Short mmCIF file of C-alpha atoms and ligand atoms in Angstrom, two decimals:
data_model
loop_
_atom_site.label_atom_id
_atom_site.label_comp_id
_atom_site.label_asym_id
_atom_site.label_seq_id
_atom_site.Cartn_x
_atom_site.Cartn_y
_atom_site.Cartn_z
CA MET I 1 89.99 254.93 94.80
CA LYS I 2 90.21 251.54 93.20
CA LEU I 3 92.33 251.16 90.10
CA LEU I 4 89.24 249.91 88.29
CA THR I 5 87.88 253.44 88.55
CA LEU I 6 90.70 254.70 86.34
CA ASN I 7 89.35 252.49 83.60
CA PHE I 8 86.30 254.74 83.39
CA LEU I 9 87.81 258.18 83.95
CA THR I 10 88.93 260.80 81.49
CA CYS I 11 89.92 264.40 81.91
CA ALA I 12 86.97 266.61 82.82
CA ILE I 13 88.11 269.48 80.65
CA LYS I 14 85.89 269.85 77.63
CA THR I 15 88.56 270.13 75.00
CA CYS I 16 90.18 266.95 76.31
CA LYS I 17 87.08 264.81 75.91
CA THR I 18 87.79 264.27 72.24
CA SER I 19 91.51 263.70 72.64
CA PRO I 20 92.71 260.13 72.92
CA ALA I 21 95.61 261.41 75.04
CA SER I 22 93.22 262.27 77.87
CA PHE I 23 92.71 258.59 78.65
CA PRO I 24 93.89 257.06 80.82
CA LEU I 25 94.73 259.61 83.46
CA HIS I 26 98.26 258.98 84.61
CA PRO I 27 98.88 258.37 88.29
CA ARG I 28 101.78 260.36 89.70
CA ASP I 29 103.37 260.46 93.16
CA CYS I 30 100.82 257.98 94.34
CA GLU I 31 100.62 256.28 97.64
CA LEU I 32 98.92 252.95 97.22
CA GLU I 33 96.96 250.96 99.68
CA VAL I 34 95.89 247.36 99.34
CA VAL I 35 92.51 246.81 100.85
CA GLU I 36 91.94 243.10 101.01
CA SER I 37 88.41 242.01 100.43
CA GLU I 38 87.03 238.72 101.47
CA SER I 39 86.42 236.92 98.25
CA VAL I 40 86.83 237.22 94.54
CA ASN I 41 83.57 238.07 92.86
CA LEU I 42 83.86 235.92 89.77
CA PRO I 43 80.60 236.94 88.08
CA PHE I 44 81.55 240.58 88.54
CA LEU I 45 85.01 240.08 87.06
CA LYS I 46 83.56 238.22 84.09
CA ASN I 47 81.10 241.03 83.60
CA ILE I 48 83.64 243.86 83.54
CA LEU I 49 86.26 241.95 81.58
CA PRO I 50 84.93 242.97 78.14
CA ARG I 51 84.87 246.62 79.21
CA LEU I 52 88.41 246.77 80.51
CA MET I 53 90.79 248.91 78.50
CA TRP I 54 93.58 246.42 78.86
CA ASP I 55 96.48 248.29 77.25
CA GLU I 56 95.71 251.39 79.28
CA LEU I 57 95.45 249.32 82.43
CA ARG I 58 98.88 247.90 81.74
CA VAL I 59 100.25 251.42 81.40
CA ILE I 60 98.73 252.43 84.72
CA ALA I 61 100.05 249.33 86.48
CA ASP I 62 103.47 250.03 85.05
CA GLU I 63 103.38 253.67 86.12
CA LEU I 64 102.45 252.62 89.63
CA GLY I 65 105.29 250.13 89.76
CA LEU I 66 102.95 247.16 90.06
CA PRO I 67 103.87 243.74 88.67
CA ALA I 68 103.49 243.77 84.90
CA LEU I 69 100.18 242.60 83.55
CA PRO I 70 100.17 240.09 80.69
CA SER I 71 100.24 241.65 77.24
CA THR I 72 96.84 240.27 76.36
CA PRO I 73 93.75 240.38 78.55
CA PRO I 74 92.56 237.13 80.10
CA THR I 75 89.50 235.45 78.67
CA ARG I 76 86.48 234.60 80.76
CA ASP I 77 87.65 231.00 80.83
CA ASP I 78 91.02 232.10 82.20
CA LEU I 79 89.24 233.42 85.26
CA VAL I 80 87.89 230.03 86.23
CA GLU I 81 90.08 227.49 87.92
CA PRO I 82 90.13 224.75 85.29
CA SER I 83 90.30 221.87 87.72
CA SER I 84 87.96 223.31 90.30
CA SER I 85 84.76 221.60 89.29
CA SER I 86 86.21 218.18 88.57
CA THR I 87 88.43 218.11 91.67
CA THR I 88 85.55 218.98 93.89
CA THR I 89 83.35 216.37 92.29
CA ILE I 90 85.94 213.63 92.63
CA SER I 91 86.74 214.29 96.26
CA HIS I 92 83.09 214.60 97.03
CA ALA I 93 82.35 211.38 95.22
CA GLN I 94 85.11 209.58 97.07
CA ASN I 95 83.69 210.64 100.37
CA ALA I 96 80.08 210.05 99.72
CA GLY I 97 80.16 207.33 97.15
CA ASN I 98 79.13 207.45 93.52
CA ALA I 99 75.58 208.37 94.36
CA ALA I 100 76.72 211.93 94.95
CA GLU I 101 78.22 212.20 91.51
CA GLY I 102 76.25 214.34 89.14
CA GLN I 103 74.23 215.87 91.89
CA GLN I 104 77.22 218.02 92.68
CA GLN I 105 77.19 221.12 90.51
CA ALA I 106 80.46 222.51 91.71
CA GLU I 107 80.64 226.22 91.89
CA GLU I 108 83.20 227.82 89.63
CA LYS I 109 86.29 228.77 91.51
CA PRO I 110 88.38 231.81 90.66
CA SER I 111 91.72 230.98 89.10
CA GLN I 112 95.01 232.61 90.03
CA THR I 113 94.43 234.92 87.06
CA ALA I 114 91.11 236.00 88.54
CA ARG I 115 92.67 236.55 91.93
CA ASP I 116 95.46 238.63 90.39
CA LEU I 117 92.96 240.71 88.47
CA HIS I 118 90.83 241.14 91.56
CA ARG I 119 93.90 242.31 93.45
CA VAL I 120 94.87 244.87 90.81
CA LEU I 121 91.44 246.25 90.01
CA LEU I 122 89.55 246.06 93.26
CA GLU I 123 91.98 245.78 96.13
CA THR I 124 94.73 248.12 95.00
CA CYS I 125 93.66 251.64 95.81
CA ILE I 126 95.22 255.03 95.30
CA LYS I 127 95.20 256.67 98.68
CA GLU I 128 97.03 259.89 97.98
CA GLY I 129 98.56 261.32 94.85
CA LYS I 130 97.67 262.86 91.54
CA LEU I 131 96.04 261.86 88.31
CA VAL I 132 97.49 263.69 85.36
CA CYS I 133 95.81 264.25 82.02
CA GLY I 134 98.05 263.20 79.15
CA ASN I 135 96.54 265.86 76.94
CA CYS I 136 96.37 269.10 78.92
CA GLY I 137 98.57 268.16 81.87
CA HIS I 138 95.93 269.06 84.42
CA GLU I 139 96.52 267.36 87.74
CA TYR I 140 93.65 265.96 89.72
CA LYS I 141 94.44 265.48 93.34
CA VAL I 142 93.60 262.29 95.13
CA MET I 143 93.19 262.73 98.84
CA GLU I 144 92.15 260.08 101.30
CA GLY I 145 91.23 257.85 98.40
CA VAL I 146 88.96 260.35 96.67
CA ALA I 147 89.82 262.09 93.42
CA ASN I 148 88.75 265.69 93.11
CA PHE I 149 87.36 266.37 89.64
CA LEU I 150 86.12 269.85 90.33
CA LEU I 151 87.75 272.22 87.90
CA PRO I 152 88.75 275.78 88.59
CA GLY I 153 86.26 278.19 87.05
CA HIS I 154 88.38 279.27 84.09
CA LEU I 155 88.69 275.70 82.86
CA VAL I 156 85.04 274.76 82.90
ZN1 ZN V 1 92.93 267.25 80.10
#
């Protein structure tokens, strides 16, 4: 399961739903796997950025021993390589002459920040391990990348 998933998960036990301690679920004894994907989906990252629980994400990254995330979330602008459009335009213009200038609407390129975020949220996956509720202590097993949220009968 991708780490992004943890951003949307809370404990399934009813009495935990109202407790702030049930989010995020805490990874424990986790085996991570990095699944590289071809390209950074910039529109997607921009879209989920406002819905990311940044402080909780930092906690999870820390608990997994990942490189520390910055203390404040990136802005949408941070995700775009600042020089990408102008650099492309200039080199293009140099090659093709000034006529090409203006016609080139360079595509936004993901910045290092975007690539880092992509790596953490979408390429870093929990393969095996547990997710532990901070409120009730219930452990959800993750096996072969899938978290099991079925509860034993007495807890439903
Ligand atoms: Zn719980």
